mmCIF file of C-alpha atoms in Angstrom:
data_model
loop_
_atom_site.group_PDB
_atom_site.id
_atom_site.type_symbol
_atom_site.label_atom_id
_atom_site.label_comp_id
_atom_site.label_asym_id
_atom_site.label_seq_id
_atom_site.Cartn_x
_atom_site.Cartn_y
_atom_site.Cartn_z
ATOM 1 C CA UNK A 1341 4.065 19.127 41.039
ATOM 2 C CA UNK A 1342 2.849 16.169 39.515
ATOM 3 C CA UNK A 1343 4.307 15.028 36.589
ATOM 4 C CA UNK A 1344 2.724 15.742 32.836
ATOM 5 C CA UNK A 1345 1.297 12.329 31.335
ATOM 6 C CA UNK A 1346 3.241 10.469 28.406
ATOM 7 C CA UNK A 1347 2.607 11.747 25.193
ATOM 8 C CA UNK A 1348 3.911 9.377 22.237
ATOM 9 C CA UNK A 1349 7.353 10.334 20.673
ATOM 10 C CA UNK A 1350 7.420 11.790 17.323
ATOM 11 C CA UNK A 1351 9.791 11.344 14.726
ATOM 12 C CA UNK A 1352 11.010 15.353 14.236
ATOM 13 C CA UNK A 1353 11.199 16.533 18.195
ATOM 14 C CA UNK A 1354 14.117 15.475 20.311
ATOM 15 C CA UNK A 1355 12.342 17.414 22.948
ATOM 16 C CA UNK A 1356 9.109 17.208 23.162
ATOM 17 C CA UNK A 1357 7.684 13.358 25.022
ATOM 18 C CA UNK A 1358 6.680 14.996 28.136
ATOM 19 C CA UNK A 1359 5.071 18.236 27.649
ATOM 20 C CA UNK A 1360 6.687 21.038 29.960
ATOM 21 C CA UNK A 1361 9.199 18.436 31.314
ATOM 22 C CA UNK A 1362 12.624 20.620 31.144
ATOM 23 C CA UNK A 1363 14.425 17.274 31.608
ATOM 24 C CA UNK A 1364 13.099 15.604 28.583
ATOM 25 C CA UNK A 1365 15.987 16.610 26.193
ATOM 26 C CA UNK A 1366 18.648 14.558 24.205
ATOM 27 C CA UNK A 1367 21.566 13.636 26.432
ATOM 28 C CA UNK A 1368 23.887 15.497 24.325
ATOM 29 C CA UNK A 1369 22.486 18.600 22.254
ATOM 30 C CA UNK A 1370 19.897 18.879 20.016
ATOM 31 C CA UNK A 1371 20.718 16.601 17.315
ATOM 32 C CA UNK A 1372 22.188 13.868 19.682
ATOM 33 C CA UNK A 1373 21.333 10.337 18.368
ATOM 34 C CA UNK A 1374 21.580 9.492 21.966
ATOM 35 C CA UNK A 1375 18.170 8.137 23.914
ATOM 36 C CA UNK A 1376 16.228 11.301 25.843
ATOM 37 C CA UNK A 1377 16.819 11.371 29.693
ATOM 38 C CA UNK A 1378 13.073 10.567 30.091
ATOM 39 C CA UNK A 1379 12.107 8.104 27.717
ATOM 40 C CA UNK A 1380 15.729 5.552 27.833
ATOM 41 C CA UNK A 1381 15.902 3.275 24.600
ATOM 42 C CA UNK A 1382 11.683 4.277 23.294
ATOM 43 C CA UNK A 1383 12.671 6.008 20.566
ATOM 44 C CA UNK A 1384 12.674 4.130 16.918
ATOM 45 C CA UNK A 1385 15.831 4.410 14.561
ATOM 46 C CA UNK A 1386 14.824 6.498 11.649
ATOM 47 C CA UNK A 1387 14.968 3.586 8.951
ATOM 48 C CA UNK A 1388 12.347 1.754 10.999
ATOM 49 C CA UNK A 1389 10.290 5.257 11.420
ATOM 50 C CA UNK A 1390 10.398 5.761 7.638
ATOM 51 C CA UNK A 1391 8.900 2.275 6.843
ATOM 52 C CA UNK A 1392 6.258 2.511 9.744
ATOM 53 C CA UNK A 1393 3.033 3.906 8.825
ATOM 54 C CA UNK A 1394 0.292 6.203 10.451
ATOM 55 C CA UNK A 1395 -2.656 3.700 11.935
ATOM 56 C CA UNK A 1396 -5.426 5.924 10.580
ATOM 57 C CA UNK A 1397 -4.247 8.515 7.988
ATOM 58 C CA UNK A 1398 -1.978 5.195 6.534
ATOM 59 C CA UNK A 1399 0.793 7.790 5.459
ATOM 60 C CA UNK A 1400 4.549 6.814 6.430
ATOM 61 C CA UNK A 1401 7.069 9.996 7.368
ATOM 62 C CA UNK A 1402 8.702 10.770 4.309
ATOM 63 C CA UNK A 1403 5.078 11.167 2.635
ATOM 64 C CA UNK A 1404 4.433 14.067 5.449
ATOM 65 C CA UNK A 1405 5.788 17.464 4.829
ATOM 66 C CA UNK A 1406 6.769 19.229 8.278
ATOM 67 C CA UNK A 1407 3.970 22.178 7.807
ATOM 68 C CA UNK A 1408 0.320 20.903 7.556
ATOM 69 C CA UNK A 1409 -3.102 22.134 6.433
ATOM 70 C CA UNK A 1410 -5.977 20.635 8.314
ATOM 71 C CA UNK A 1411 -8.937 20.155 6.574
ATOM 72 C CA UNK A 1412 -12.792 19.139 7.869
ATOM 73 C CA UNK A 1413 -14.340 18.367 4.332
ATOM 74 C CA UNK A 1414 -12.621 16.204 2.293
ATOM 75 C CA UNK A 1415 -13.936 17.480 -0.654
ATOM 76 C CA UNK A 1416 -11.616 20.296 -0.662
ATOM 77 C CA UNK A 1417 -8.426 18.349 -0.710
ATOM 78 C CA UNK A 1418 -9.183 17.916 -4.527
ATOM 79 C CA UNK A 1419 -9.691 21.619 -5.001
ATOM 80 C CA UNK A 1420 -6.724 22.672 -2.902
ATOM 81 C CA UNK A 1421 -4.104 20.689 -4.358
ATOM 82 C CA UNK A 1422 -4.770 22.617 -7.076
ATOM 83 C CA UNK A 1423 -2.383 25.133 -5.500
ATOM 84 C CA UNK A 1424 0.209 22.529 -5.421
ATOM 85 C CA UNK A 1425 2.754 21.416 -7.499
ATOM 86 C CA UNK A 1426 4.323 17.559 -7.486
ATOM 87 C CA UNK A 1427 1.058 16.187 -5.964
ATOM 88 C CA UNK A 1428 1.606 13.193 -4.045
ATOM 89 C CA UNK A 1429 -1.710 11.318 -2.867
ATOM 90 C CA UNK A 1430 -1.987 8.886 -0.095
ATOM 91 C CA UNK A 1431 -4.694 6.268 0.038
ATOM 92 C CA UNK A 1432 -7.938 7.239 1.744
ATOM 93 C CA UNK A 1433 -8.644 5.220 4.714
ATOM 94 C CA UNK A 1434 -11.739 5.816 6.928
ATOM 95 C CA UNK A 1435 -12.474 8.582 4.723
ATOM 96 C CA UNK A 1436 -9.545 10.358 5.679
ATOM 97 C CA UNK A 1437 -7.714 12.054 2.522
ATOM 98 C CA UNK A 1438 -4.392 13.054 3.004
ATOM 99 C CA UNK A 1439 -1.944 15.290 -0.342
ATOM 100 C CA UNK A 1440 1.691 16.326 -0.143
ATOM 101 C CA UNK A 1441 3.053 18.960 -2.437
ATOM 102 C CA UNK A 1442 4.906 21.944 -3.174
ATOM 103 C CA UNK A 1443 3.813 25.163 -3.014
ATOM 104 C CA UNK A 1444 6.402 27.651 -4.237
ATOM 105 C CA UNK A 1445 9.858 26.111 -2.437
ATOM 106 C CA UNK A 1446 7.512 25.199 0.205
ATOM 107 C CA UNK A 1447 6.510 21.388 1.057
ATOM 108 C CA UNK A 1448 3.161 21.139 2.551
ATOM 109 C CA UNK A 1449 0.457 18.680 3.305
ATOM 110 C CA UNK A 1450 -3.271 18.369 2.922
ATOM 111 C CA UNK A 1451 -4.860 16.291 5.270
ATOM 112 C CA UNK A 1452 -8.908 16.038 5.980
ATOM 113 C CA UNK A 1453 -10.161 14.745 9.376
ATOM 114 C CA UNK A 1454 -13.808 15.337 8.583
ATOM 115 C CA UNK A 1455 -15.633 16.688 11.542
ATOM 116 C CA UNK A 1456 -15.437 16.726 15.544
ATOM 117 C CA UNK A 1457 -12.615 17.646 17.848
ATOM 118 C CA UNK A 1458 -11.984 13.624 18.622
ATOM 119 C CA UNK A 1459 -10.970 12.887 14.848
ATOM 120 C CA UNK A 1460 -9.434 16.002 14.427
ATOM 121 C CA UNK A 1461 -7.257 15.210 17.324
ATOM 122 C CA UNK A 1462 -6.314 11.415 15.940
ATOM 123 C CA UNK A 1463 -5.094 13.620 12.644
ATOM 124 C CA UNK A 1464 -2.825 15.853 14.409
ATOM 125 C CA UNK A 1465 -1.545 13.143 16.461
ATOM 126 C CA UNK A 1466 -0.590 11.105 13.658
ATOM 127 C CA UNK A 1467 0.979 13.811 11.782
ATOM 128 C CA UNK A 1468 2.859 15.035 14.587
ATOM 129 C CA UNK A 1469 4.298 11.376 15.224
ATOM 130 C CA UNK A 1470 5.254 11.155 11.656
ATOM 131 C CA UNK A 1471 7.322 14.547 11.941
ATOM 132 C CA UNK A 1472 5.003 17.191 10.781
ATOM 133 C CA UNK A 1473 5.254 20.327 13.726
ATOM 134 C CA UNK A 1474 3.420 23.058 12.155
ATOM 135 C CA UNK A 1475 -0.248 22.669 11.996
ATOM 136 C CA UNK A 1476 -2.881 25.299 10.711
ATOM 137 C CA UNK A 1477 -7.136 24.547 9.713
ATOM 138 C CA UNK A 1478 -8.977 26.129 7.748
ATOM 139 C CA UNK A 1479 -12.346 25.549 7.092
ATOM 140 C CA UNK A 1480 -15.983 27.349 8.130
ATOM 141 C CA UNK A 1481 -17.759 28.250 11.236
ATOM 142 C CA UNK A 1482 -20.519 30.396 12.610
ATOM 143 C CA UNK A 1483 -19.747 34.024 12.999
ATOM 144 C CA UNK A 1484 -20.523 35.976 16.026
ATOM 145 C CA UNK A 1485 -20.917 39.980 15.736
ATOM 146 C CA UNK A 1486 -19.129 41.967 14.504
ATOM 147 C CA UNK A 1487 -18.167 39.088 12.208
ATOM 148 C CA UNK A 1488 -20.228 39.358 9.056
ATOM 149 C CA UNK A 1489 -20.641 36.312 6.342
ATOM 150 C CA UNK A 1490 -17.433 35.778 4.037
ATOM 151 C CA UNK A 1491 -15.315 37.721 6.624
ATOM 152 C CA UNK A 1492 -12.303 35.425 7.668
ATOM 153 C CA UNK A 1493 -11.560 34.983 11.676
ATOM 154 C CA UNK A 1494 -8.085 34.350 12.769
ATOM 155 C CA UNK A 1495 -8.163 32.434 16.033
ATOM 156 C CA UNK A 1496 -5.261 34.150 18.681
ATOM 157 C CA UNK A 1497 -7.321 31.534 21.032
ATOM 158 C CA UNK A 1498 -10.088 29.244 21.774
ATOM 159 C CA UNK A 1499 -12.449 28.078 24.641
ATOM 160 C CA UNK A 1500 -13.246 24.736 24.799
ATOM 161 C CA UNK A 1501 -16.624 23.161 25.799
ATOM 162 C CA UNK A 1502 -15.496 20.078 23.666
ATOM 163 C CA UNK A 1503 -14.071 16.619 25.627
ATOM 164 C CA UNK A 1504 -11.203 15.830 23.384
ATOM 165 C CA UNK A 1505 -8.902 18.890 25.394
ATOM 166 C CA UNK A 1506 -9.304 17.397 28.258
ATOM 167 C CA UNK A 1507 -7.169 14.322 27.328
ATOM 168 C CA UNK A 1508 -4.443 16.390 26.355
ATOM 169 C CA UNK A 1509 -4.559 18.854 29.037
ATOM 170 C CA UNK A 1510 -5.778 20.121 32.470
ATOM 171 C CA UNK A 1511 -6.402 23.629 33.468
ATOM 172 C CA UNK A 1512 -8.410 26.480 32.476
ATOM 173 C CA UNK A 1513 -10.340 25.148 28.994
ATOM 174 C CA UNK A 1514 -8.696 27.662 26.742
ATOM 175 C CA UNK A 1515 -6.182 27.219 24.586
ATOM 176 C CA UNK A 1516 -3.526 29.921 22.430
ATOM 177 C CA UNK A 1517 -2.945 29.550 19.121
ATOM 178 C CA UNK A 1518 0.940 29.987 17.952
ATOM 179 C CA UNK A 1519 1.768 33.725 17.763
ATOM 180 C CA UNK A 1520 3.730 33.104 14.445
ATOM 181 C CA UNK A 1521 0.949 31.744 12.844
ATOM 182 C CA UNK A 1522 -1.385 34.382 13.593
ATOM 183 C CA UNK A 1523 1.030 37.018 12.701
ATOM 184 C CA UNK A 1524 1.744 35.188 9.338
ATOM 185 C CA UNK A 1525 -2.140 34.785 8.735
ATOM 186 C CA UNK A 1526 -2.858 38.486 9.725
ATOM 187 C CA UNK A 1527 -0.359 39.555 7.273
ATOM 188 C CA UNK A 1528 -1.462 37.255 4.754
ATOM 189 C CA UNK A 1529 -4.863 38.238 5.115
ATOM 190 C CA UNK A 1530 -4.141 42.106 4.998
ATOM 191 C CA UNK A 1531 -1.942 41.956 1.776
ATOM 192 C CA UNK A 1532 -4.785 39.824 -0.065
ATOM 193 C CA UNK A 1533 -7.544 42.362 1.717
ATOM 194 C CA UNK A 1534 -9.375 40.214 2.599
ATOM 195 C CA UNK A 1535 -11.619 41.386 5.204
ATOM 196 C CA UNK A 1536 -10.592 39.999 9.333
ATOM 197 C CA UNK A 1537 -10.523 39.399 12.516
ATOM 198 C CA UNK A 1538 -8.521 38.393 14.863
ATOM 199 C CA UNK A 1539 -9.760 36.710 18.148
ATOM 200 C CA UNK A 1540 -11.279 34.175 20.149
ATOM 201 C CA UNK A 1541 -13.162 30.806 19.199
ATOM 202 C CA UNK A 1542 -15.558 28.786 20.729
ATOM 203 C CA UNK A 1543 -15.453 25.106 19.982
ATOM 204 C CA UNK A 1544 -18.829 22.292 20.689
ATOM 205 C CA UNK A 1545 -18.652 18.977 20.092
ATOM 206 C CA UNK A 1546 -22.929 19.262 20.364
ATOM 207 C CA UNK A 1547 -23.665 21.084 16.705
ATOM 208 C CA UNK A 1548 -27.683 20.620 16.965
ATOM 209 C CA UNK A 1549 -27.633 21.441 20.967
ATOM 210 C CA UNK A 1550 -24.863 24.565 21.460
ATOM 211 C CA UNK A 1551 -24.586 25.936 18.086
ATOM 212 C CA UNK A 1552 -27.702 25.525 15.485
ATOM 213 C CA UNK A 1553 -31.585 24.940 16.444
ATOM 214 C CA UNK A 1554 -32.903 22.825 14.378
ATOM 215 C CA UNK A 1555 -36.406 22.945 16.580
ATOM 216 C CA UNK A 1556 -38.036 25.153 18.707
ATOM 217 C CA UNK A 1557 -37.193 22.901 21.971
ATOM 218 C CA UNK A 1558 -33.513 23.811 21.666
ATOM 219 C CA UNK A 1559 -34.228 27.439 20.090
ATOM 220 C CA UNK A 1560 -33.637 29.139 23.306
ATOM 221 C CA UNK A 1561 -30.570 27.276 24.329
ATOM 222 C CA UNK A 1562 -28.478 28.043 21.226
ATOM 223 C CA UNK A 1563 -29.994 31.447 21.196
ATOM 224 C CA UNK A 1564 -28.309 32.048 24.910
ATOM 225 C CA UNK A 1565 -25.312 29.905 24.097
ATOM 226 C CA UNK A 1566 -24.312 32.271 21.144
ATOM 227 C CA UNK A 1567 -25.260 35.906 22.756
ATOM 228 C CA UNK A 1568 -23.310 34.704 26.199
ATOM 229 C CA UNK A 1569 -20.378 34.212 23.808
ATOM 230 C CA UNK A 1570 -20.657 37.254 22.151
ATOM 231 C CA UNK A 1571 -20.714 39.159 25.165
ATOM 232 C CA UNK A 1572 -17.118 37.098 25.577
ATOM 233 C CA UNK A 1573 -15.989 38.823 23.004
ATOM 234 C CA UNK A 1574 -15.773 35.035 20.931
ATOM 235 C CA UNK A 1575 -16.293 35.789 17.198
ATOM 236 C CA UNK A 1576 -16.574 32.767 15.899
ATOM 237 C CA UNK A 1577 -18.345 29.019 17.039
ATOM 238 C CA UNK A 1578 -16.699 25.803 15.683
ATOM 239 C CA UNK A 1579 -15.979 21.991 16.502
ATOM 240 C CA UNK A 1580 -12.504 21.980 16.557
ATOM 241 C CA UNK A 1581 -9.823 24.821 16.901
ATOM 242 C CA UNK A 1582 -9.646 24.507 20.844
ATOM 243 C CA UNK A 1583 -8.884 20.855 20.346
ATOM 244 C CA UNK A 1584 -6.346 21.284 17.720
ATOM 245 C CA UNK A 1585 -4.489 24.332 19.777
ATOM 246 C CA UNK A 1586 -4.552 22.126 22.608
ATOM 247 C CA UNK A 1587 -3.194 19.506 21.306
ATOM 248 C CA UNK A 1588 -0.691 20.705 19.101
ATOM 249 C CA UNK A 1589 0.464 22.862 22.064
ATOM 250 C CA UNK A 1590 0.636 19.444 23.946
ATOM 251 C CA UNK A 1591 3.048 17.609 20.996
ATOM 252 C CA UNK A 1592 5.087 20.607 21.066
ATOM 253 C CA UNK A 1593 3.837 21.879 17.824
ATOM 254 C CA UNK A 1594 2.946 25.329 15.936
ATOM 255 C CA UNK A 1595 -0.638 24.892 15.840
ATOM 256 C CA UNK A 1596 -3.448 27.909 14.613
ATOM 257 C CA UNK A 1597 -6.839 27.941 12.699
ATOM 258 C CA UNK A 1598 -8.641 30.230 10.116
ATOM 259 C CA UNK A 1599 -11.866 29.657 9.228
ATOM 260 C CA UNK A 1600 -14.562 31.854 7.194
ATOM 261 C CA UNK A 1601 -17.975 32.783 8.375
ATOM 262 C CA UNK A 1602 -20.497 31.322 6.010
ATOM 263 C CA UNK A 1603 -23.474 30.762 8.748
ATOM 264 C CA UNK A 1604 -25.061 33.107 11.084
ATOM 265 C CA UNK A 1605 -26.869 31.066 13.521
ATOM 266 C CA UNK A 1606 -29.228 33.445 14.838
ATOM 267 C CA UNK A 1607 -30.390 34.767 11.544
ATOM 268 C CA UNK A 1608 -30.306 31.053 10.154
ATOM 269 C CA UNK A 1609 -28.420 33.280 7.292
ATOM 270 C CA UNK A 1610 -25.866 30.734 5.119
ATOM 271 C CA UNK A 1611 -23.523 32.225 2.372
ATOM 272 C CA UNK A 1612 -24.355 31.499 -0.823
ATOM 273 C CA UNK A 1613 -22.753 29.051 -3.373
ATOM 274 C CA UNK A 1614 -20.943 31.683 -5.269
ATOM 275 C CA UNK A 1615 -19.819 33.851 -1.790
ATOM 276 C CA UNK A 1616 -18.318 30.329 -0.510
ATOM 277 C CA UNK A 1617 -16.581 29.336 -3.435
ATOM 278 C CA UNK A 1618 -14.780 32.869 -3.075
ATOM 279 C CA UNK A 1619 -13.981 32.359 0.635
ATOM 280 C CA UNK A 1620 -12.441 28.632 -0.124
ATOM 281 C CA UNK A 1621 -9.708 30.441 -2.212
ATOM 282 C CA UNK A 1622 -9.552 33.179 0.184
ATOM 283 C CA UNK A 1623 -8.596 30.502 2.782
ATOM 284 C CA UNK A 1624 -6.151 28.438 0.902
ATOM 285 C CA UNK A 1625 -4.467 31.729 -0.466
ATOM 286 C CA UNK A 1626 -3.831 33.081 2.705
ATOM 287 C CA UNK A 1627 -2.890 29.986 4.493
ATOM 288 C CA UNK A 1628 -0.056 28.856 1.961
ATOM 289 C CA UNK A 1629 0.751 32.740 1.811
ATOM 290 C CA UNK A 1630 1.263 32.185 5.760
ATOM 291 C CA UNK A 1631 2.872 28.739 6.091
ATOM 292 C CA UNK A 1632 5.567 29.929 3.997
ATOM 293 C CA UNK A 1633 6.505 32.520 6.535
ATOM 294 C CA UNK A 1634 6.568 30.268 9.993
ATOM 295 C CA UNK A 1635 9.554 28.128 10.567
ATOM 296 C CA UNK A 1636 8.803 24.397 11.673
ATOM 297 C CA UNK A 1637 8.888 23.537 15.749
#
């Protein structure tokens, strides 16, 4: 069999360089300070981790909490630290905006990658090599039937038609999202009643050619696109949750996504200002609700 490509080492798994290489482990238990089998002297000491920072994000390790929310718009970092107590705010960079707080006894981190699989990927990466292991988005999408707008879709897993998975893995284009995570959001979700799904996504990177017509040229392709997915049983269209779960999955993380329907392509129906307000604190409600339940990697 031939042999998984390096991934970089992160700073909070011992266990994790080579994805689904049994021999990558410490020499000597879990907590060894000892190099890995694999990977010889490549690991950093943890005072030189702790002053090294993130290329992109520009957050060092002990600004990362171990249990991340992934953002797309970085608008909402403002209006979800809100939930937060003992706000710490990094520096944007790139316009990436990255918070870490408490919530409850809980440590957490805000981080916005803006849009696209590729960034959202870069995000992850960098969070995951700082420590962080448990990674959930929330944000938006388009809404397949039965889905209606303001319902919230839980993704158990996710097709990919976007190029970022590929990087990270080779095989059949769809990806699982942690079963912790979507048992915690289901929960979550059902105690706040909000009204769910659970199921499979559908990520694009091409938002004006697979997902939403803007003229009548592509009309017909989006229209097919969507209905063949349907059919699929997908219930909901996005740009990113079969990248994150597929790399997260790669890093040896907890990864999921949540996202609420606020467009139906078909229809060219968009929730209203009010009806998306009320599904932003549906999402962050149910997603801190949810982290709090799922134990790091």
């Amino acid at each position: 069999m031939p042999r998984a490509p390096a991934i970089p080492w992160r700073a909070a798994a011992w266990r994790h360089c080579l994805p689904g290489n049994r021999t990558c482990a410490p020499s000597s238990g879990a907590a060894s300070t000892r190099p890995h089998r694999c990977c010889g002297n490549a690991r950093m000491g943890s005072g030189e981790m702790k002053s090294r920072k993130a290329w992109y994000i520009g957050c060092s390790a002990e600004q990362v909490a171990e249990r991340v929310i992934l953002l797309g718009d970085p608008g909402r970092v403002p209006r979800f630290s809100q939930y937060l107590s003992d706000v710490e705010a990094m520096p944007v960079n790139r316009g990436l905006a990255t918070v870490t707080g408490m919530y409850e006894d809980t440590r957490i981190t805000l981080s916005a990658f803006g849009m696209g699989s590729p960034i959202a990927a870069i995000v992850l990466h960098e969070l995951s090599n700082l420590g962080a292991s448990v990674f959930l988005r929330i944000g938006t999408s388009i809404g397949l039937s039965p889905v209606n707008i303001g319902d919230m879709i839980i993704a158990r897993n996710a097709k990919s038609f976007e190029g970022t998975s590929s990087a990270y893995a080779h095989g059949s284009g769809n990806s699982s999202a942690d079963p912790r995570l979507v048992s915690a959001l289901t929960l979550a979700a059902s105690r706040r009643e909000a009204t769910h799904h659970v199921g499979a996504f559908a990520s694009f990177d091409g938002f004006y050619q697979d997902m939403f017509a803007l003229d009548e040229p592509t009309e017909d392709r989006v229209r097919n696109n969507l209905e063949r997915l349907a059919e699929q049983d997908v219930l909901a269209v996005d740009m990113e949750t079969s990248a994150i779960l597929t790399v997260g999955k790669a890093l040896g993380c907890r990864a999921g996504s949540m996202c609420a329907s606020t467009v139906n392509s078909l229809k060219k129906q968009k929730i209203g200002k009010r009806e998306h307000a009320e599904a932003e604190r549906s999402l962050i409600s149910i997603a801190l609700e949810a982290l709090t339940q799922v134990d790091p990697a």
